[in-house]
């Protein structure tokens, strides 16, 4: 069996893996990426958040992504029964990036992977991790190639950015249930010849379809648009037939979409994803760190996936470099705690989205501009800004605001 020696083995060639690989490689260490799939490959999470731009910039990816001409994104729009709540990232409370991209992830992820290869990091596609043996922080990983051949990779450290593959949590039984309700999504890419009917292509539109059910509409620069319906598994039982028949029936049932997309051509057969929320017992161990969706995946509603993936890898890479230099790396204080801060902030917003609290806030009349800017910062991914009360006290602040609005409107209606 062939054996290769590297400083750091990265599992997964998505945004988490490539950001970590680039930062560690630029510090002078030998890095190798193994990826189970063949790229390009489809994945959801097509609407990014401005906070991820900082990680992409540090990794040296921005110019390569800009060259692809992906759709600029400058905000998020929420729609319910004809009412519109529009957030522009130009108005956010936290200083930082005010735009990002909407992009088919197959193309976006391939761009990052190609760029990290150009930097000198080898990427081995269609390579499956079958076993990992740790000897302190050193490790020997057994991989299997598409042709069935096996090899070993010896490394001083492993970064697991395998996303839904969750390689280390599954191999070492670290998975545990999420506290979020199981949900299902049906989605497809469609032609968007009537895009002129929409207000702007440079933002994601999120439509409240019915209580606990929402729709994403993400326009791409190639003229296609991603549409996805998300709700409880029971919601999808109301329409029968093939996936395409069900998908078209869902579109026809939504007034905001029916005219624009009733004759749209499907780029691919509608797909289904369900029971995606997951978490793990720990984010790191002796010789490894988990990044991105391997730590915890919440829900697609606020597009947090790529931001958590890239920021976690940005932070983890710097600690890996410290470890390789023989310096002390405080994984609990400098990795787990800040990442849980971000995850828990997004979690509060996800939970308050599904229980209707954010409906009350988003569609309220006479919104306070300062408060709206603070919430806008969260929607832009700045979930580590503890000067923002809607980050620091994320759950209680949202509940108090919704209660204040409800009481205010109650007295207003009595006048």
PDB file of N, CA and C in Angstrom, residues 182-237:
ATOM      1  N   UNK A 182     -37.129  18.242  12.385  1.00  0.00           N
ATOM      2  CA  UNK A 182     -36.774  17.738  11.052  1.00  0.00           C
ATOM      3  C   UNK A 182     -37.615  18.419   9.975  1.00  0.00           C
ATOM      4  N   UNK A 183     -36.949  18.849   8.905  1.00  0.00           N
ATOM      5  CA  UNK A 183     -37.646  19.514   7.810  1.00  0.00           C
ATOM      6  C   UNK A 183     -37.188  18.941   6.479  1.00  0.00           C
ATOM      7  N   UNK A 184     -37.918  19.318   5.448  1.00  0.00           N
ATOM      8  CA  UNK A 184     -37.691  18.772   4.112  1.00  0.00           C
ATOM      9  C   UNK A 184     -37.650  19.921   3.118  1.00  0.00           C
ATOM     10  N   UNK A 185     -36.864  19.774   2.067  1.00  0.00           N
ATOM     11  CA  UNK A 185     -36.806  20.778   1.006  1.00  0.00           C
ATOM     12  C   UNK A 185     -36.958  20.094  -0.347  1.00  0.00           C
ATOM     13  N   UNK A 186     -37.712  20.752  -1.247  1.00  0.00           N
ATOM     14  CA  UNK A 186     -37.786  20.345  -2.650  1.00  0.00           C
ATOM     15  C   UNK A 186     -37.322  21.539  -3.473  1.00  0.00           C
ATOM     16  N   UNK A 187     -36.370  21.325  -4.380  1.00  0.00           N
ATOM     17  CA  UNK A 187     -35.774  22.469  -5.057  1.00  0.00           C
ATOM     18  C   UNK A 187     -35.315  22.084  -6.456  1.00  0.00           C
ATOM     19  N   UNK A 188     -35.132  23.119  -7.281  1.00  0.00           N
ATOM     20  CA  UNK A 188     -34.623  22.929  -8.638  1.00  0.00           C
ATOM     21  C   UNK A 188     -34.087  24.250  -9.150  1.00  0.00           C
ATOM     22  N   UNK A 189     -33.320  24.189 -10.225  1.00  0.00           N
ATOM     23  CA  UNK A 189     -32.947  25.374 -10.977  1.00  0.00           C
ATOM     24  C   UNK A 189     -33.864  25.460 -12.192  1.00  0.00           C
ATOM     25  N   UNK A 190     -34.330  26.665 -12.495  1.00  0.00           N
ATOM     26  CA  UNK A 190     -35.261  26.857 -13.608  1.00  0.00           C
ATOM     27  C   UNK A 190     -34.787  28.034 -14.465  1.00  0.00           C
ATOM     28  N   UNK A 191     -35.231  28.047 -15.727  1.00  0.00           N
ATOM     29  CA  UNK A 191     -34.991  29.227 -16.553  1.00  0.00           C
ATOM     30  C   UNK A 191     -35.852  30.365 -16.015  1.00  0.00           C
ATOM     31  N   UNK A 192     -35.362  31.585 -16.174  1.00  0.00           N
ATOM     32  CA  UNK A 192     -36.056  32.731 -15.559  1.00  0.00           C
ATOM     33  C   UNK A 192     -36.221  33.845 -16.601  1.00  0.00           C
ATOM     34  N   UNK A 193     -36.954  33.531 -17.665  1.00  0.00           N
ATOM     35  CA  UNK A 193     -37.112  34.467 -18.767  1.00  0.00           C
ATOM     36  C   UNK A 193     -37.971  35.676 -18.393  1.00  0.00           C
ATOM     37  N   UNK A 194     -38.760  35.555 -17.315  1.00  0.00           N
ATOM     38  CA  UNK A 194     -39.605  36.664 -16.871  1.00  0.00           C
ATOM     39  C   UNK A 194     -39.019  37.360 -15.645  1.00  0.00           C
ATOM     40  N   UNK A 195     -37.696  37.325 -15.536  1.00  0.00           N
ATOM     41  CA  UNK A 195     -37.045  37.921 -14.372  1.00  0.00           C
ATOM     42  C   UNK A 195     -37.378  39.404 -14.227  1.00  0.00           C
ATOM     43  N   UNK A 196     -37.689  40.081 -15.317  1.00  0.00           N
ATOM     44  CA  UNK A 196     -38.032  41.504 -15.251  1.00  0.00           C
ATOM     45  C   UNK A 196     -39.242  41.763 -14.366  1.00  0.00           C
ATOM     46  N   UNK A 197     -40.026  40.733 -14.093  1.00  0.00           N
ATOM     47  CA  UNK A 197     -41.166  40.883 -13.177  1.00  0.00           C
ATOM     48  C   UNK A 197     -40.689  41.065 -11.743  1.00  0.00           C
ATOM     49  N   UNK A 198     -39.474  40.612 -11.451  1.00  0.00           N
ATOM     50  CA  UNK A 198     -38.961  40.701 -10.088  1.00  0.00           C
ATOM     51  C   UNK A 198     -38.401  42.091  -9.833  1.00  0.00           C
ATOM     52  N   UNK A 199     -38.218  42.416  -8.569  1.00  0.00           N
ATOM     53  CA  UNK A 199     -37.701  43.736  -8.205  1.00  0.00           C
ATOM     54  C   UNK A 199     -36.210  43.840  -8.489  1.00  0.00           C
ATOM     55  N   UNK A 200     -35.432  42.891  -7.992  1.00  0.00           N
ATOM     56  CA  UNK A 200     -33.988  42.926  -8.181  1.00  0.00           C
ATOM     57  C   UNK A 200     -33.462  41.493  -8.280  1.00  0.00           C
ATOM     58  N   UNK A 201     -32.438  41.284  -9.117  1.00  0.00           N
ATOM     59  CA  UNK A 201     -31.795  39.967  -9.127  1.00  0.00           C
ATOM     60  C   UNK A 201     -30.669  39.862  -8.100  1.00  0.00           C
ATOM     61  N   UNK A 202     -30.304  41.001  -7.470  1.00  0.00           N
ATOM     62  CA  UNK A 202     -29.101  41.015  -6.626  1.00  0.00           C
ATOM     63  C   UNK A 202     -29.416  40.813  -5.147  1.00  0.00           C
ATOM     64  N   UNK A 203     -30.398  39.976  -4.872  1.00  0.00           N
ATOM     65  CA  UNK A 203     -30.702  39.614  -3.493  1.00  0.00           C
ATOM     66  C   UNK A 203     -31.509  38.318  -3.505  1.00  0.00           C
ATOM     67  N   UNK A 204     -31.414  37.592  -2.432  1.00  0.00           N
ATOM     68  CA  UNK A 204     -32.271  36.426  -2.253  1.00  0.00           C
ATOM     69  C   UNK A 204     -33.650  36.913  -1.830  1.00  0.00           C
ATOM     70  N   UNK A 205     -34.690  36.275  -2.346  1.00  0.00           N
ATOM     71  CA  UNK A 205     -36.052  36.536  -1.894  1.00  0.00           C
ATOM     72  C   UNK A 205     -36.547  35.321  -1.125  1.00  0.00           C
ATOM     73  N   UNK A 206     -37.039  35.572   0.073  1.00  0.00           N
ATOM     74  CA  UNK A 206     -37.588  34.511   0.917  1.00  0.00           C
ATOM     75  C   UNK A 206     -39.064  34.799   1.123  1.00  0.00           C
ATOM     76  N   UNK A 207     -39.897  33.871   0.717  1.00  0.00           N
ATOM     77  CA  UNK A 207     -41.346  34.053   0.744  1.00  0.00           C
ATOM     78  C   UNK A 207     -41.956  33.199   1.844  1.00  0.00           C
ATOM     79  N   UNK A 208     -42.753  33.822   2.693  1.00  0.00           N
ATOM     80  CA  UNK A 208     -43.530  33.068   3.678  1.00  0.00           C
ATOM     81  C   UNK A 208     -44.732  32.493   2.955  1.00  0.00           C
ATOM     82  N   UNK A 209     -44.741  31.187   2.762  1.00  0.00           N
ATOM     83  CA  UNK A 209     -45.799  30.518   1.996  1.00  0.00           C
ATOM     84  C   UNK A 209     -47.016  30.240   2.878  1.00  0.00           C
ATOM     85  N   UNK A 210     -46.740  29.657   4.016  1.00  0.00           N
ATOM     86  CA  UNK A 210     -47.745  29.466   5.071  1.00  0.00           C
ATOM     87  C   UNK A 210     -46.955  29.266   6.358  1.00  0.00           C
ATOM     88  N   UNK A 211     -47.627  29.139   7.478  1.00  0.00           N
ATOM     89  CA  UNK A 211     -46.900  29.052   8.742  1.00  0.00           C
ATOM     90  C   UNK A 211     -45.935  27.866   8.721  1.00  0.00           C
ATOM     91  N   UNK A 212     -44.655  28.158   8.963  1.00  0.00           N
ATOM     92  CA  UNK A 212     -43.650  27.109   9.007  1.00  0.00           C
ATOM     93  C   UNK A 212     -43.165  26.637   7.651  1.00  0.00           C
ATOM     94  N   UNK A 213     -43.651  27.265   6.581  1.00  0.00           N
ATOM     95  CA  UNK A 213     -43.249  26.876   5.225  1.00  0.00           C
ATOM     96  C   UNK A 213     -42.768  28.120   4.487  1.00  0.00           C
ATOM     97  N   UNK A 214     -41.618  28.015   3.845  1.00  0.00           N
ATOM     98  CA  UNK A 214     -41.072  29.165   3.131  1.00  0.00           C
ATOM     99  C   UNK A 214     -40.435  28.733   1.824  1.00  0.00           C
ATOM    100  N   UNK A 215     -40.165  29.718   0.978  1.00  0.00           N
ATOM    101  CA  UNK A 215     -39.622  29.464  -0.357  1.00  0.00           C
ATOM    102  C   UNK A 215     -38.406  30.354  -0.570  1.00  0.00           C
ATOM    103  N   UNK A 216     -37.335  29.792  -1.132  1.00  0.00           N
ATOM    104  CA  UNK A 216     -36.214  30.643  -1.534  1.00  0.00           C
ATOM    105  C   UNK A 216     -36.260  30.873  -3.044  1.00  0.00           C
ATOM    106  N   UNK A 217     -35.894  32.066  -3.456  1.00  0.00           N
ATOM    107  CA  UNK A 217     -35.757  32.415  -4.873  1.00  0.00           C
ATOM    108  C   UNK A 217     -34.391  33.096  -5.012  1.00  0.00           C
ATOM    109  N   UNK A 218     -33.463  32.435  -5.705  1.00  0.00           N
ATOM    110  CA  UNK A 218     -32.081  32.914  -5.808  1.00  0.00           C
ATOM    111  C   UNK A 218     -31.716  33.049  -7.283  1.00  0.00           C
ATOM    112  N   UNK A 219     -31.713  34.267  -7.826  1.00  0.00           N
ATOM    113  CA  UNK A 219     -31.326  34.455  -9.231  1.00  0.00           C
ATOM    114  C   UNK A 219     -29.818  34.351  -9.421  1.00  0.00           C
ATOM    115  N   UNK A 220     -29.402  33.707 -10.515  1.00  0.00           N
ATOM    116  CA  UNK A 220     -27.995  33.602 -10.880  1.00  0.00           C
ATOM    117  C   UNK A 220     -27.710  34.473 -12.103  1.00  0.00           C
ATOM    118  N   UNK A 221     -26.449  34.774 -12.306  1.00  0.00           N
ATOM    119  CA  UNK A 221     -26.064  35.613 -13.436  1.00  0.00           C
ATOM    120  C   UNK A 221     -26.194  34.895 -14.775  1.00  0.00           C
ATOM    121  N   UNK A 222     -26.327  33.567 -14.766  1.00  0.00           N
ATOM    122  CA  UNK A 222     -26.467  32.819 -16.015  1.00  0.00           C
ATOM    123  C   UNK A 222     -27.888  32.800 -16.553  1.00  0.00           C
ATOM    124  N   UNK A 223     -28.804  33.529 -15.889  1.00  0.00           N
ATOM    125  CA  UNK A 223     -30.185  33.587 -16.343  1.00  0.00           C
ATOM    126  C   UNK A 223     -31.100  32.563 -15.696  1.00  0.00           C
ATOM    127  N   UNK A 224     -30.536  31.643 -14.968  1.00  0.00           N
ATOM    128  CA  UNK A 224     -31.335  30.655 -14.235  1.00  0.00           C
ATOM    129  C   UNK A 224     -31.579  31.130 -12.811  1.00  0.00           C
ATOM    130  N   UNK A 225     -32.556  30.529 -12.168  1.00  0.00           N
ATOM    131  CA  UNK A 225     -32.897  30.864 -10.785  1.00  0.00           C
ATOM    132  C   UNK A 225     -33.118  29.592  -9.995  1.00  0.00           C
ATOM    133  N   UNK A 226     -32.625  29.575  -8.773  1.00  0.00           N
ATOM    134  CA  UNK A 226     -32.850  28.455  -7.863  1.00  0.00           C
ATOM    135  C   UNK A 226     -34.113  28.715  -7.058  1.00  0.00           C
ATOM    136  N   UNK A 227     -35.016  27.739  -7.035  1.00  0.00           N
ATOM    137  CA  UNK A 227     -36.246  27.836  -6.249  1.00  0.00           C
ATOM    138  C   UNK A 227     -36.328  26.624  -5.334  1.00  0.00           C
ATOM    139  N   UNK A 228     -36.619  26.870  -4.075  1.00  0.00           N
ATOM    140  CA  UNK A 228     -36.750  25.767  -3.134  1.00  0.00           C
ATOM    141  C   UNK A 228     -37.893  25.988  -2.167  1.00  0.00           C
ATOM    142  N   UNK A 229     -38.649  24.944  -1.899  1.00  0.00           N
ATOM    143  CA  UNK A 229     -39.727  24.962  -0.907  1.00  0.00           C
ATOM    144  C   UNK A 229     -39.240  24.205   0.323  1.00  0.00           C
ATOM    145  N   UNK A 230     -39.416  24.798   1.498  1.00  0.00           N
ATOM    146  CA  UNK A 230     -38.942  24.193   2.743  1.00  0.00           C
ATOM    147  C   UNK A 230     -40.080  24.170   3.753  1.00  0.00           C
ATOM    148  N   UNK A 231     -40.286  23.029   4.385  1.00  0.00           N
ATOM    149  CA  UNK A 231     -41.318  22.917   5.410  1.00  0.00           C
ATOM    150  C   UNK A 231     -41.251  21.567   6.085  1.00  0.00           C
ATOM    151  N   UNK A 232     -42.256  21.265   6.867  1.00  0.00           N
ATOM    152  CA  UNK A 232     -42.311  19.967   7.529  1.00  0.00           C
ATOM    153  C   UNK A 232     -42.557  18.888   6.479  1.00  0.00           C
ATOM    154  N   UNK A 233     -42.167  17.655   6.746  1.00  0.00           N
ATOM    155  CA  UNK A 233     -42.431  16.586   5.780  1.00  0.00           C
ATOM    156  C   UNK A 233     -43.919  16.469   5.436  1.00  0.00           C
ATOM    157  N   UNK A 234     -44.795  16.784   6.390  1.00  0.00           N
ATOM    158  CA  UNK A 234     -46.239  16.677   6.161  1.00  0.00           C
ATOM    159  C   UNK A 234     -46.717  17.660   5.098  1.00  0.00           C
ATOM    160  N   UNK A 235     -46.069  18.834   5.023  1.00  0.00           N
ATOM    161  CA  UNK A 235     -46.488  19.833   4.036  1.00  0.00           C
ATOM    162  C   UNK A 235     -46.416  19.276   2.625  1.00  0.00           C
ATOM    163  N   UNK A 236     -45.420  18.444   2.347  1.00  0.00           N
ATOM    164  CA  UNK A 236     -45.195  17.964   0.993  1.00  0.00           C
ATOM    165  C   UNK A 236     -46.133  16.830   0.601  1.00  0.00           C
ATOM    166  N   UNK A 237     -46.974  16.401   1.527  1.00  0.00           N
ATOM    167  CA  UNK A 237     -47.907  15.320   1.218  1.00  0.00           C
ATOM    168  C   UNK A 237     -49.151  15.814   0.504  1.00  0.00           C
TER     169      UNK A 237
END
